[in-house]
Short mmCIF file of C-alpha atoms (C1' of nucleotides) in Angstrom, two decimals:
data_model
loop_
_atom_site.label_atom_id
_atom_site.label_comp_id
_atom_site.label_asym_id
_atom_site.label_seq_id
_atom_site.Cartn_x
_atom_site.Cartn_y
_atom_site.Cartn_z
CA MET J 123 -0.19 8.53 4.84
CA ILE J 124 -2.10 6.86 2.02
CA SER J 125 0.38 4.00 2.13
CA GLN J 126 -0.01 3.51 5.88
CA LEU J 127 -3.78 3.85 5.65
CA GLY J 128 -3.90 1.34 2.80
CA ALA J 129 -1.86 -1.16 4.76
CA ARG J 130 -4.12 -0.88 7.79
CA ILE J 131 -7.30 -1.02 5.73
CA SER J 132 -6.03 -4.16 4.05
CA GLN J 133 -5.21 -5.65 7.45
CA GLN J 134 -8.66 -4.84 8.84
CA PHE J 135 -10.41 -6.00 5.68
CA ALA J 136 -8.54 -9.29 6.05
CA GLU J 137 -10.03 -9.63 9.54
CA HIS J 138 -13.51 -9.01 8.16
CA LEU J 139 -12.98 -11.68 5.49
CA GLN J 140 -11.46 -14.23 7.86
CA PRO J 141 -14.87 -15.80 8.73
CA PHE J 142 -15.23 -16.59 5.03
CA GLY J 143 -11.81 -18.19 4.87
CA LEU J 144 -10.72 -15.55 2.38
CA ARG J 145 -8.00 -12.95 2.16
CA PRO J 146 -8.47 -9.63 0.34
CA ALA J 147 -6.75 -10.94 -2.79
CA HIS J 148 -9.17 -13.90 -2.94
CA PHE J 149 -12.11 -11.53 -2.66
CA GLY J 150 -10.74 -9.40 -5.48
CA VAL J 151 -10.32 -12.42 -7.71
CA LEU J 152 -13.85 -13.68 -7.01
CA VAL J 153 -15.31 -10.28 -7.88
CA ARG J 154 -13.38 -10.28 -11.16
CA ILE J 155 -14.50 -13.78 -12.05
CA ALA J 156 -18.10 -12.87 -11.32
CA ARG J 157 -17.83 -9.91 -13.68
CA ASP J 158 -16.77 -12.17 -16.53
CA GLU J 159 -16.87 -15.95 -16.13
CA GLY J 160 -14.53 -18.23 -18.02
CA GLN J 161 -11.50 -15.94 -18.02
CA SER J 162 -8.02 -17.46 -18.11
CA GLN J 163 -5.73 -17.16 -15.11
CA GLN J 164 -3.53 -14.81 -17.10
CA GLN J 165 -6.48 -12.51 -17.78
CA LEU J 166 -7.46 -12.56 -14.12
CA ALA J 167 -3.88 -11.78 -13.10
CA ASP J 168 -3.82 -8.79 -15.44
CA HIS J 169 -7.15 -7.49 -14.15
CA VAL J 170 -6.30 -7.88 -10.46
CA GLY J 171 -2.79 -6.53 -10.95
CA VAL J 172 -0.69 -9.50 -9.83
CA HIS J 173 1.75 -11.75 -11.66
CA ARG J 174 0.36 -14.94 -13.17
CA ASN J 175 2.55 -16.98 -10.81
CA VAL J 176 0.64 -15.52 -7.86
CA MET J 177 -2.68 -16.26 -9.52
CA VAL J 178 -1.84 -19.96 -9.53
CA SER J 179 -1.88 -20.21 -5.74
CA LEU J 180 -4.85 -17.87 -5.42
CA VAL J 181 -6.89 -20.10 -7.73
CA ASP J 182 -5.49 -23.14 -5.89
CA ASP J 183 -6.82 -21.73 -2.61
CA LEU J 184 -10.22 -20.89 -4.09
CA GLU J 185 -10.47 -24.33 -5.68
CA GLU J 186 -9.70 -26.01 -2.34
CA ARG J 187 -12.35 -23.85 -0.69
CA GLY J 188 -14.76 -25.14 -3.34
CA LEU J 189 -15.43 -21.64 -4.69
CA VAL J 190 -14.04 -21.88 -8.22
CA GLU J 191 -13.55 -24.52 -10.90
CA ARG J 192 -10.79 -24.87 -13.47
CA ARG J 193 -12.54 -25.97 -16.65
CA ARG J 194 -11.11 -26.58 -20.11
CA HIS J 195 -10.76 -23.34 -22.02
CA PRO J 196 -12.88 -23.53 -25.17
CA GLU J 197 -10.42 -21.61 -27.35
CA ASP J 198 -6.95 -22.21 -25.90
CA ARG J 199 -5.80 -25.62 -24.74
CA ARG J 200 -2.99 -24.07 -22.68
CA ALA J 201 -5.36 -22.02 -20.55
CA HIS J 202 -7.97 -22.81 -17.93
CA ALA J 203 -11.42 -21.27 -17.95
CA ILE J 204 -12.14 -20.17 -14.39
CA HIS J 205 -15.74 -20.36 -13.21
CA LEU J 206 -17.53 -19.72 -9.91
CA THR J 207 -19.18 -22.65 -8.15
CA GLU J 208 -22.68 -22.44 -6.70
CA ALA J 209 -21.10 -22.06 -3.26
CA ALA J 210 -19.31 -18.94 -4.48
CA VAL J 211 -22.48 -17.52 -6.05
CA GLU J 212 -24.08 -17.89 -2.63
CA LEU J 213 -21.10 -16.58 -0.66
CA LEU J 214 -19.95 -13.64 -2.78
CA PRO J 215 -22.93 -11.33 -2.13
CA ARG J 216 -22.51 -11.85 1.61
CA ALA J 217 -18.81 -11.02 1.39
CA GLU J 218 -19.62 -7.96 -0.72
CA GLU J 219 -22.08 -6.85 1.93
CA VAL J 220 -19.39 -7.15 4.60
CA ALA J 221 -17.06 -5.14 2.39
CA ALA J 222 -19.71 -2.44 1.93
CA GLN J 223 -20.37 -2.28 5.66
CA PHE J 224 -16.65 -2.07 6.33
CA GLU J 225 -16.27 0.84 3.92
CA ALA J 226 -19.28 2.53 5.48
CA SER J 227 -17.74 2.14 8.93
CA LEU J 228 -14.51 3.76 7.76
CA PHE J 229 -16.36 6.76 6.32
CA ALA J 230 -19.01 6.82 9.05
CA ASP J 231 -18.38 10.39 10.16
CA ILE J 232 -17.64 11.73 6.67
CA ASP J 233 -20.15 13.72 4.65
CA PRO J 234 -21.51 11.38 1.92
CA ALA J 235 -20.69 13.89 -0.81
CA ASP J 236 -17.11 14.12 0.47
CA HIS J 237 -16.94 10.33 0.64
CA ALA J 238 -17.90 10.08 -3.03
CA LEU J 239 -15.53 12.88 -4.01
CA VAL J 240 -12.61 11.23 -2.21
CA LEU J 241 -13.17 7.92 -3.98
CA ASP J 242 -13.45 9.67 -7.33
CA VAL J 243 -10.25 11.63 -6.79
CA LEU J 244 -8.39 8.54 -5.60
CA ARG J 245 -9.54 6.67 -8.67
CA ARG J 246 -8.06 9.42 -10.84
CA VAL J 247 -4.88 9.48 -8.78
CA SER J 248 -4.68 5.70 -9.14
CA GLU J 249 -4.75 6.00 -12.90
CA ARG J 250 -2.07 8.67 -12.77
CA ALA J 251 0.02 6.42 -10.51
CA GLY J 252 -0.09 3.71 -13.13
CA LEU J 253 -2.71 1.62 -11.38
CA VAL J 254 -4.90 0.76 -14.32
CA PRO J 255 -6.82 -2.43 -13.57
CA GLU J 256 -7.78 -3.00 -17.17
CA LEU J 257 -4.24 -2.53 -18.40
CA HIS J 258 -1.65 -5.20 -18.99
CA PRO J 259 1.15 -5.01 -16.36
CA ALA J 260 3.77 -4.84 -19.08
CA LEU J 261 2.30 -1.51 -20.15
CA ILE J 262 2.19 -0.05 -16.66
CA ASP J 263 5.90 0.65 -16.24
CA SER J 264 6.05 3.00 -19.19
CA ARG J 265 3.25 5.06 -17.63
CA ARG J 266 5.14 5.62 -14.37
CA PRO J 267 6.39 9.18 -13.94
CA ALA J 268 10.18 9.32 -13.70
CA PRO J 269 11.66 9.98 -10.25
CA VAL J 270 12.75 13.54 -9.56
CA ASP J 271 16.46 14.28 -9.72
CA PRO J 272 17.48 15.03 -6.11
CA GLU J 273 20.40 17.18 -7.22
CA SER J 274 17.97 19.71 -8.63
CA CYS J 275 16.64 20.58 -5.15
CA MET K 1469 -8.41 0.47 -3.98
CA ILE K 1470 -6.82 2.56 -1.23
CA SER K 1471 -4.70 -0.42 -0.28
CA GLN K 1472 -3.49 -0.97 -3.85
CA LEU K 1473 -2.91 2.74 -4.35
CA GLY K 1474 -0.98 2.94 -1.09
CA ALA K 1475 1.23 0.04 -2.08
CA ARG K 1476 2.04 1.59 -5.44
CA ILE K 1477 2.63 5.04 -3.99
CA SER K 1478 5.00 3.53 -1.47
CA GLN K 1479 6.80 1.69 -4.26
CA GLN K 1480 7.13 4.82 -6.37
CA PHE K 1481 8.13 6.95 -3.39
CA ALA K 1482 10.86 4.38 -2.71
CA GLU K 1483 12.14 4.96 -6.26
CA HIS K 1484 12.20 8.71 -5.67
CA LEU K 1485 14.16 8.23 -2.42
CA GLN K 1486 16.61 5.73 -3.88
CA PRO K 1487 19.10 8.42 -4.99
CA PHE K 1488 19.32 9.45 -1.32
CA GLY K 1489 19.96 5.86 -0.22
CA LEU K 1490 16.75 5.95 1.79
CA ARG K 1491 13.54 3.95 1.92
CA PRO K 1492 10.20 5.51 2.86
CA ALA K 1493 10.50 4.29 6.45
CA HIS K 1494 13.88 5.99 6.81
CA PHE K 1495 12.41 9.23 5.53
CA GLY K 1496 9.56 9.01 8.00
CA VAL K 1497 11.96 8.45 10.87
CA LEU K 1498 14.15 11.39 9.84
CA VAL K 1499 11.12 13.67 9.71
CA ARG K 1500 10.10 12.56 13.19
CA ILE K 1501 13.56 13.09 14.61
CA ALA K 1502 13.70 16.57 13.08
CA ARG K 1503 10.42 17.42 14.75
CA ASP K 1504 11.83 16.58 18.17
CA GLU K 1505 15.54 15.80 18.57
CA GLY K 1506 16.82 13.53 21.30
CA GLN K 1507 13.88 11.11 21.32
CA SER K 1508 14.46 7.50 22.35
CA GLN K 1509 14.12 4.72 19.77
CA GLN K 1510 10.99 3.55 21.58
CA GLN K 1511 9.41 6.99 21.25
CA LEU K 1512 10.30 7.10 17.56
CA ALA K 1513 8.86 3.63 17.04
CA ASP K 1514 5.58 4.68 18.66
CA HIS K 1515 5.38 7.85 16.57
CA VAL K 1516 6.16 6.15 13.27
CA GLY K 1517 3.94 3.16 14.07
CA VAL K 1518 6.44 0.32 13.98
CA HIS K 1519 7.69 -2.08 16.62
CA ARG K 1520 10.83 -1.09 18.52
CA ASN K 1521 12.63 -4.11 17.04
CA VAL K 1522 12.20 -2.63 13.59
CA MET K 1523 13.43 0.76 14.75
CA VAL K 1524 16.76 -0.82 15.68
CA SER K 1525 17.64 -1.66 12.09
CA LEU K 1526 16.19 1.60 10.77
CA VAL K 1527 18.45 3.58 13.11
CA ASP K 1528 21.31 1.20 12.24
CA ASP K 1529 20.84 2.04 8.57
CA LEU K 1530 20.62 5.78 9.20
CA GLU K 1531 23.69 5.66 11.43
CA GLU K 1532 25.67 3.82 8.72
CA ARG K 1533 24.54 6.44 6.21
CA GLY K 1534 25.93 9.05 8.62
CA LEU K 1535 22.54 10.73 9.04
CA VAL K 1536 21.82 10.13 12.74
CA GLU K 1537 23.79 9.71 15.95
CA ARG K 1538 23.00 7.56 18.97
CA ARG K 1539 23.96 9.69 21.97
CA ARG K 1540 23.61 8.97 25.68
CA HIS K 1541 20.11 9.74 26.88
CA PRO K 1542 20.32 12.41 29.57
CA GLU K 1543 17.53 10.94 31.71
CA ASP K 1544 17.50 7.18 31.05
CA ARG K 1545 20.69 5.15 30.82
CA ARG K 1546 18.84 2.32 29.04
CA ALA K 1547 17.78 4.56 26.17
CA HIS K 1548 19.58 6.30 23.34
CA ALA K 1549 18.96 9.91 22.41
CA ILE K 1550 18.69 10.04 18.63
CA HIS K 1551 19.97 13.16 16.91
CA LEU K 1552 20.34 14.28 13.30
CA THR K 1553 23.84 14.83 11.93
CA GLU K 1554 24.76 17.89 9.90
CA ALA K 1555 24.60 15.71 6.80
CA ALA K 1556 20.96 14.94 7.61
CA VAL K 1557 20.14 18.59 8.25
CA GLU K 1558 21.48 19.28 4.79
CA LEU K 1559 19.81 16.28 3.12
CA LEU K 1560 16.37 16.28 4.73
CA PRO K 1561 15.03 19.46 3.08
CA ARG K 1562 16.05 18.12 -0.33
CA ALA K 1563 14.28 14.83 0.36
CA GLU K 1564 11.22 16.70 1.58
CA GLU K 1565 11.24 18.70 -1.64
CA VAL K 1566 11.30 15.48 -3.66
CA ALA K 1567 8.41 14.17 -1.56
CA ALA K 1568 6.44 17.36 -2.15
CA GLN K 1569 7.09 17.21 -5.89
CA PHE K 1570 6.05 13.58 -5.94
CA GLU K 1571 2.78 14.36 -4.18
CA ALA K 1572 2.21 17.26 -6.56
CA SER K 1573 2.77 14.97 -9.52
CA LEU K 1574 0.21 12.48 -8.19
CA PHE K 1575 -2.43 15.20 -7.77
CA ALA K 1576 -1.34 17.15 -10.85
CA ASP K 1577 -4.72 17.06 -12.57
CA ILE K 1578 -6.77 17.40 -9.37
CA ASP K 1579 -8.37 20.66 -8.29
CA PRO K 1580 -6.25 22.05 -5.41
CA ALA K 1581 -9.32 22.40 -3.20
CA ASP K 1582 -10.22 18.77 -3.84
CA HIS K 1583 -6.63 17.75 -3.17
CA ALA K 1584 -6.76 19.41 0.24
CA LEU K 1585 -10.18 17.97 0.99
CA VAL K 1586 -9.08 14.45 0.12
CA LEU K 1587 -6.07 14.63 2.43
CA ASP K 1588 -8.22 16.01 5.23
CA VAL K 1589 -10.83 13.27 4.83
CA LEU K 1590 -8.15 10.58 4.66
CA ARG K 1591 -6.60 11.95 7.83
CA ARG K 1592 -9.95 11.59 9.59
CA VAL K 1593 -10.48 8.10 8.13
CA SER K 1594 -6.98 7.19 9.31
CA GLU K 1595 -7.88 8.14 12.85
CA ARG K 1596 -11.08 6.13 12.63
CA ALA K 1597 -9.09 3.17 11.28
CA GLY K 1598 -6.91 3.26 14.37
CA LEU K 1599 -3.99 4.95 12.68
CA VAL K 1600 -3.09 7.49 15.33
CA PRO K 1601 0.55 8.49 14.92
CA GLU K 1602 0.77 10.01 18.38
CA LEU K 1603 -0.78 6.98 20.02
CA HIS K 1604 1.05 4.06 21.57
CA PRO K 1605 0.59 0.87 19.46
CA ALA K 1606 -0.63 -1.03 22.51
CA LEU K 1607 -3.65 1.27 22.59
CA ILE K 1608 -4.46 0.91 18.91
CA ASP K 1609 -5.98 -2.57 18.97
CA SER K 1610 -8.77 -1.57 21.33
CA ARG K 1611 -9.77 1.20 18.92
CA ARG K 1612 -10.23 -1.16 16.00
CA PRO K 1613 -13.87 -1.68 15.01
CA ALA K 1614 -14.93 -5.31 15.36
CA PRO K 1615 -15.36 -7.29 12.13
CA VAL K 1616 -18.91 -7.71 10.89
CA ASP K 1617 -20.58 -11.09 11.49
CA PRO K 1618 -20.94 -12.62 8.00
CA GLU K 1619 -23.93 -14.73 9.08
CA SER K 1620 -25.96 -11.57 9.49
CA CYS K 1621 -25.85 -10.84 5.77
"C1'" DT H 1122 9.20 -17.79 -31.30
"C1'" DA H 1123 5.72 -16.38 -27.80
"C1'" DT H 1124 2.34 -17.50 -24.22
"C1'" DT H 1125 -0.21 -20.30 -20.25
"C1'" DG H 1126 0.18 -22.52 -16.27
"C1'" DT H 1127 3.33 -24.33 -12.97
"C1'" DT H 1128 7.21 -24.92 -9.75
"C1'" DA H 1129 11.30 -23.51 -7.30
"C1'" DT H 1130 14.07 -20.05 -5.27
"C1'" DA H 1131 15.44 -16.02 -3.06
"C1'" DC H 1132 14.56 -11.76 -0.95
"C1'" DT H 1133 12.01 -8.50 1.72
"C1'" DC H 1134 8.70 -7.50 5.59
"C1'" DT H 1135 6.65 -8.51 9.56
"C1'" DA H 1136 5.67 -10.71 14.02
"C1'" DT H 1137 7.21 -13.04 18.07
"C1'" DA H 1138 10.12 -14.42 21.57
"C1'" DA H 1139 14.02 -14.02 24.38
"C1'" DC H 1140 18.07 -11.81 26.30
"C1'" DT H 1141 20.84 -7.63 28.84
"C1'" DA H 1142 21.01 -3.60 31.17
"C1'" DT H 1143 18.77 -0.56 33.41
"C1'" DA H 1144 14.46 1.68 35.79
"C1'" DT C 1315 8.44 -6.09 38.12
"C1'" DA C 1316 8.57 -3.34 33.96
"C1'" DT C 1317 10.98 -1.02 30.15
"C1'" DA C 1318 14.83 0.17 26.26
"C1'" DG C 1319 17.56 -1.77 23.14
"C1'" DT C 1320 19.15 -5.84 20.86
"C1'" DT C 1321 19.26 -10.34 18.53
"C1'" DA C 1322 17.40 -14.47 16.43
"C1'" DT C 1323 13.86 -16.91 14.13
"C1'" DA C 1324 9.80 -18.08 11.66
"C1'" DG C 1325 6.15 -16.71 8.55
"C1'" DA C 1326 3.87 -14.08 4.91
"C1'" DG C 1327 4.35 -11.69 0.76
"C1'" DT C 1328 6.72 -10.63 -3.49
"C1'" DA C 1329 9.84 -11.06 -7.46
"C1'" DT C 1330 12.51 -13.75 -10.66
"C1'" DA C 1331 13.76 -17.54 -13.31
"C1'" DA C 1332 12.98 -21.73 -15.44
"C1'" DC C 1333 10.19 -25.58 -17.41
"C1'" DA C 1334 6.41 -28.30 -20.23
"C1'" DA C 1335 2.51 -27.83 -23.08
"C1'" DT C 1336 0.53 -25.31 -26.55
"C1'" DA C 1337 -0.18 -21.28 -29.68
#
DNA sequence: TATTGTTATACTCTATAACTATA
DNA sequence: TATAGTTATAGAGTATAACAATA
C-alpha cells in the first residue's frame, strides 16, 4: 500500500510542479542546494539518494531552466560547485508553498496530531528501511535487512 | 518521503519474493484471485489498479509458473476465468507469511498502536489520493484534486 | 589507485494504440 | 457500438559500464 500510495503521490506532485517546469526530483535537488550552496554533484547525488550519473542530467535540466549554475569548485578541480540563480531563489519558495498545500490537501481530513505522528513514524521506518538521506549510497546496502528464507514458513 | 519510502519498500519486498519467483505485482494479483476465484482479467486489473494490457503479461507469468489457470468464463465467452492452482494454494500462505514478517521488520521499533494508526491513516490518505482499489480506473481521474495554481503563491 | 563528471547502453515500466472475438 | 483479451510500439526511468580529468 505504501508503495502504491508513494507512486500516486509522486505522480500527483509531478502535476503540481508541472507549471514550474519541474519534476519531483528537480524540486528535491533545488531544496538540497538551497540548504547548502556550492555542493558538488556527487554530494547532491548522495543527499538526494540517486546515482551521480542521474545527477548530471538533473543539473543539466536545471541549468537549462536557468535555475542553477555550475561554478568552479574552490577546492577540487574535478568537481563543480552548484549554486542557485536568482530565478531559483525567487521560484523555490513558491514551489515549496505548492508542496505544502499539496501535503495539506492529502491530509485534509486527518487529525493534525495523527498527521504529525504518521510522518514521524514513516521517518523512522525510512531509516530502518535503509533510506538515510545523509548517508552515502555505498553504505546503504549493508544496512538492508536480509530477506526472509521462504522455506522456513 | 512517502514516495521514496514506497519505492524502497517495493524494491526490498521484491527481494523477499524473489525466492518464490514472484514480483510484488504477481503477489498482489494472487491475493486478489484468492479473495474471489474466477474473476476476469479485466476485473483483476481494476482491483489491482493496473491496465488490462499489463494484466495479460502478469497472468502469463503466473501461468508459466504453474500458479494460475485460464479457464473458460461461464458467462462471457470473451473473458477468461482466472483460478489458482493447487501449487498456488500451497505457496500463497508462505508468501503472505514472508510479507507479514517483512512488514513486522519495517515496524519493528514502532509502538504497535502507532503502527496500526499509521496504516489506518495511510489507508484514508490513499482514498483521498484517488487510490481506491475497488474503483474502476476510469473513475479515478475525476477524483484527483486539481493542482494548485503556482501564481497564487 | 580512487574519485568527479560525463556519455553510452541496456533493461525495466508504463502508456497508447490497434487488432480479434465476442457482447 | 462497446468490451475482453492480446500484441506492438514508444517513452520514461533506472542501472551498469566505461572514459577523461584530476585527486
